[in-house]
mmCIF file of C-alpha atoms in Angstrom:
data_model
loop_
_atom_site.group_PDB
_atom_site.id
_atom_site.type_symbol
_atom_site.label_atom_id
_atom_site.label_comp_id
_atom_site.label_asym_id
_atom_site.label_seq_id
_atom_site.Cartn_x
_atom_site.Cartn_y
_atom_site.Cartn_z
ATOM 1 C CA MET A 8 -98.406 -90.033 -10.988
ATOM 2 C CA ALA A 9 -97.207 -87.305 -8.551
ATOM 3 C CA VAL A 10 -95.921 -84.249 -9.250
ATOM 4 C CA GLY A 11 -92.270 -83.737 -10.203
ATOM 5 C CA ALA A 12 -89.328 -82.716 -8.195
ATOM 6 C CA SER A 13 -89.018 -79.483 -10.012
ATOM 7 C CA THR A 14 -92.482 -78.613 -9.570
ATOM 8 C CA TYR A 15 -93.205 -76.065 -6.836
ATOM 9 C CA GLY A 16 -97.156 -76.099 -6.323
ATOM 10 C CA THR A 17 -99.296 -78.856 -4.637
ATOM 11 C CA VAL A 18 -102.492 -80.532 -5.582
ATOM 12 C CA ALA A 19 -103.749 -79.488 -1.829
ATOM 13 C CA LYS A 20 -103.160 -75.733 -3.018
ATOM 14 C CA VAL A 21 -104.942 -75.948 -6.215
ATOM 15 C CA GLU A 22 -107.885 -77.633 -4.081
ATOM 16 C CA ALA A 23 -108.094 -74.787 -1.834
ATOM 17 C CA LEU A 24 -108.539 -72.334 -4.408
ATOM 18 C CA VAL A 25 -110.564 -74.330 -7.343
ATOM 19 C CA GLY A 26 -111.399 -77.484 -5.621
ATOM 20 C CA ASP A 27 -115.195 -76.136 -5.754
ATOM 21 C CA VAL A 28 -115.290 -77.567 -9.432
ATOM 22 C CA VAL A 29 -115.717 -81.136 -7.921
ATOM 23 C CA ALA A 30 -118.284 -82.337 -5.373
ATOM 24 C CA SER A 31 -115.920 -83.406 -2.663
ATOM 25 C CA ARG A 32 -113.379 -80.711 -3.235
ATOM 26 C CA THR A 33 -110.856 -83.131 -3.406
ATOM 27 C CA PHE A 34 -109.493 -84.378 -7.065
ATOM 28 C CA ALA A 35 -109.402 -88.101 -7.540
ATOM 29 C CA THR A 36 -109.303 -90.623 -10.323
ATOM 30 C CA GLY A 37 -113.134 -90.390 -10.901
ATOM 31 C CA THR A 38 -113.340 -86.595 -10.848
ATOM 32 C CA VAL A 39 -113.378 -83.973 -13.822
ATOM 33 C CA PRO A 40 -110.626 -83.072 -13.950
ATOM 34 C CA THR A 41 -108.903 -86.194 -12.336
ATOM 35 C CA LEU A 42 -106.207 -86.123 -9.955
ATOM 36 C CA ALA A 43 -103.533 -87.304 -12.483
ATOM 37 C CA GLN A 44 -104.522 -84.342 -14.643
ATOM 38 C CA VAL A 45 -104.079 -81.693 -12.004
ATOM 39 C CA GLU A 46 -100.646 -83.161 -11.220
ATOM 40 C CA ALA A 47 -99.998 -82.844 -14.886
ATOM 41 C CA PHE A 48 -101.262 -79.003 -15.021
ATOM 42 C CA LEU A 49 -98.860 -78.490 -12.192
ATOM 43 C CA ASP A 50 -95.751 -80.104 -13.943
ATOM 44 C CA ASP A 51 -96.703 -78.283 -17.227
ATOM 45 C CA THR A 52 -97.041 -74.996 -15.579
ATOM 46 C CA ALA A 53 -93.777 -75.620 -13.574
ATOM 47 C CA SER A 54 -91.975 -76.297 -17.116
ATOM 48 C CA HIS A 55 -93.306 -72.456 -17.992
ATOM 49 C CA LEU A 56 -91.907 -71.267 -14.733
ATOM 50 C CA HIS A 57 -88.420 -72.895 -15.556
ATOM 51 C CA THR A 58 -88.146 -71.392 -19.103
ATOM 52 C CA ALA A 59 -88.892 -67.904 -17.397
ATOM 53 C CA LEU A 60 -86.387 -68.572 -14.822
ATOM 54 C CA ALA A 61 -83.553 -69.666 -17.333
ATOM 55 C CA GLY A 62 -84.605 -66.382 -19.550
ATOM 56 C CA GLY A 63 -84.252 -64.247 -16.439
ATOM 57 C CA GLY A 64 -80.582 -65.761 -16.021
ATOM 58 C CA TYR A 65 -81.926 -68.103 -12.958
ATOM 59 C CA ALA A 66 -80.350 -71.284 -12.289
ATOM 60 C CA ILE A 67 -83.243 -74.242 -12.336
ATOM 61 C CA GLN A 68 -83.277 -76.043 -8.935
ATOM 62 C CA THR A 69 -85.611 -78.502 -7.396
ATOM 63 C CA LYS A 70 -88.273 -77.378 -4.927
ATOM 64 C CA THR A 71 -86.233 -78.996 -2.215
ATOM 65 C CA ALA A 72 -82.909 -77.150 -3.216
ATOM 66 C CA LEU A 73 -84.631 -73.857 -3.420
ATOM 67 C CA THR A 74 -86.635 -74.331 -0.028
ATOM 68 C CA ALA A 75 -83.371 -74.891 1.754
ATOM 69 C CA SER A 76 -81.524 -71.661 0.281
ATOM 70 C CA THR A 77 -84.592 -69.373 -1.016
ATOM 71 C CA PRO A 78 -87.807 -70.148 1.081
ATOM 72 C CA ARG A 79 -89.512 -66.657 0.179
ATOM 73 C CA ALA A 80 -88.749 -67.139 -3.661
ATOM 74 C CA VAL A 81 -90.070 -70.755 -3.279
ATOM 75 C CA ASP A 82 -93.327 -69.489 -1.662
ATOM 76 C CA TRP A 83 -93.977 -67.043 -4.544
ATOM 77 C CA LEU A 84 -92.895 -69.690 -7.230
ATOM 78 C CA SER A 85 -95.429 -71.887 -5.492
ATOM 79 C CA LEU A 86 -97.994 -69.600 -5.714
ATOM 80 C CA LEU A 87 -97.278 -68.828 -9.373
ATOM 81 C CA ASN A 88 -97.385 -72.343 -10.258
ATOM 82 C CA VAL A 89 -100.465 -72.970 -8.617
ATOM 83 C CA TYR A 90 -102.001 -69.972 -10.312
ATOM 84 C CA GLY A 91 -101.127 -71.652 -13.659
ATOM 85 C CA ALA A 92 -102.566 -74.826 -12.909
ATOM 86 C CA CYS A 93 -105.748 -73.472 -11.501
ATOM 87 C CA ALA A 94 -106.031 -71.865 -14.890
ATOM 88 C CA LEU A 95 -105.681 -74.970 -16.642
ATOM 89 C CA VAL A 96 -108.172 -76.961 -14.334
ATOM 90 C CA LEU A 97 -110.653 -74.077 -15.030
ATOM 91 C CA GLN A 98 -110.061 -73.945 -18.650
ATOM 92 C CA SER A 99 -110.205 -78.052 -18.983
ATOM 93 C CA LEU A 100 -114.215 -77.494 -17.833
ATOM 94 C CA PRO A 101 -116.306 -77.187 -21.068
ATOM 95 C CA TYR A 102 -118.538 -74.256 -19.442
ATOM 96 C CA GLU A 103 -115.393 -72.359 -18.528
ATOM 97 C CA ALA A 104 -113.656 -72.972 -21.975
ATOM 98 C CA GLN A 105 -116.893 -71.861 -23.751
ATOM 99 C CA SER A 106 -117.694 -68.790 -21.810
ATOM 100 C CA ALA A 107 -113.919 -67.508 -22.175
ATOM 101 C CA ALA A 108 -113.982 -67.993 -25.801
ATOM 102 C CA LEU A 109 -117.021 -65.766 -26.312
ATOM 103 C CA PRO A 110 -116.274 -62.063 -27.878
ATOM 104 C CA ASP A 111 -117.538 -59.749 -25.024
ATOM 105 C CA ALA A 112 -117.454 -62.626 -22.252
ATOM 106 C CA PRO A 113 -116.879 -61.101 -18.836
ATOM 107 C CA PRO A 114 -113.479 -62.065 -17.004
ATOM 108 C CA SER A 115 -113.680 -65.678 -15.660
ATOM 109 C CA ARG A 116 -111.994 -67.252 -12.836
ATOM 110 C CA GLY A 117 -109.740 -69.276 -15.410
ATOM 111 C CA ASN A 118 -108.768 -65.977 -17.149
ATOM 112 C CA TRP A 119 -108.024 -64.269 -13.644
ATOM 113 C CA PHE A 120 -105.407 -67.029 -12.911
ATOM 114 C CA GLN A 121 -104.177 -67.127 -16.308
ATOM 115 C CA LYS A 122 -103.347 -63.386 -16.167
ATOM 116 C CA ARG A 123 -101.844 -63.782 -12.419
ATOM 117 C CA PHE A 124 -99.641 -66.498 -14.077
ATOM 118 C CA GLU A 125 -98.661 -64.588 -17.300
ATOM 119 C CA ASP A 126 -97.668 -61.464 -15.209
ATOM 120 C CA GLY A 127 -95.701 -63.402 -12.860
ATOM 121 C CA LEU A 128 -93.727 -64.976 -15.841
ATOM 122 C CA GLU A 129 -93.130 -61.642 -17.189
ATOM 123 C CA ARG A 130 -91.745 -60.428 -13.783
ATOM 124 C CA ILE A 131 -89.425 -63.224 -13.513
ATOM 125 C CA ARG A 132 -88.096 -62.682 -17.261
ATOM 126 C CA LYS A 133 -87.974 -58.729 -16.868
ATOM 127 C CA GLU A 134 -87.377 -57.691 -12.955
ATOM 128 C CA GLY A 135 -84.715 -58.802 -10.484
ATOM 129 C CA PHE A 136 -87.125 -59.004 -7.633
ATOM 130 C CA LEU A 137 -86.270 -62.807 -7.180
ATOM 131 C CA ALA A 138 -82.612 -61.583 -6.748
ATOM 132 C CA VAL A 139 -83.858 -59.613 -3.555
ATOM 133 C CA MET A 140 -85.290 -62.829 -2.205
ATOM 134 C CA GLY A 141 -82.004 -64.583 -2.480
ATOM 135 C CA LEU A 142 -82.132 -66.279 -5.920
ATOM 136 C CA THR A 143 -79.097 -65.352 -7.533
ATOM 137 C CA ARG A 144 -78.848 -64.869 -11.180
ATOM 138 C CA ALA A 145 -76.269 -66.853 -13.378
ATOM 139 C CA GLY A 146 -76.436 -64.306 -16.224
ATOM 140 C CA ARG A 147 -78.900 -62.575 -18.587
ATOM 141 C CA TYR A 148 -77.766 -63.817 -22.127
ATOM 142 C CA ASP A 149 -81.165 -62.269 -23.713
ATOM 143 C CA LEU A 150 -78.992 -59.049 -23.344
ATOM 144 C CA VAL A 151 -75.742 -60.133 -25.220
ATOM 145 C CA PHE A 152 -75.656 -58.638 -28.782
ATOM 146 C CA ALA A 153 -72.819 -59.814 -31.262
ATOM 147 C CA GLY A 154 -72.634 -58.627 -34.931
ATOM 148 C CA SER A 155 -70.180 -56.486 -37.015
ATOM 149 C CA GLN A 156 -70.443 -52.971 -38.216
ATOM 150 C CA GLU A 157 -69.518 -51.713 -41.637
ATOM 151 C CA ASN A 158 -68.189 -48.427 -42.508
ATOM 152 C CA SER A 159 -69.022 -46.626 -45.695
ATOM 153 C CA ASP A 160 -66.273 -48.394 -47.810
ATOM 154 C CA GLY A 161 -67.855 -51.771 -47.126
ATOM 155 C CA ASP A 162 -65.258 -52.759 -44.717
#
């Protein structure tokens, strides 16, 4: 399995940040998590990015198409995609998952990556900074309100 065409991050970038969880610093079929799992984590977090992009009024495009038109936006989306995958990699490990669930647990690496990922999703939904990087917005349908009013006579 390889990452999808609309996935912005790469396994190599995930390995650079959290590859220390496997002895070789390279995810493969015999590692925990496996290479296929890391690729799935990248695709899963890319899906979250697409949802946020659509909610922010941006069109969903493949990485190749975006790289040609807005390379700076792709760089940031790639980093965000990798942060989300890193959080999932770390949360897939038993010691990380258990320590993050403790009531007074200190911040973990997985939580750090998850927070950065969630903050990025929120920025996409609420702020127009991707438009400054050249990514055009189609429209914000979450800001459209429809309804009716009623006067004191019930009309």
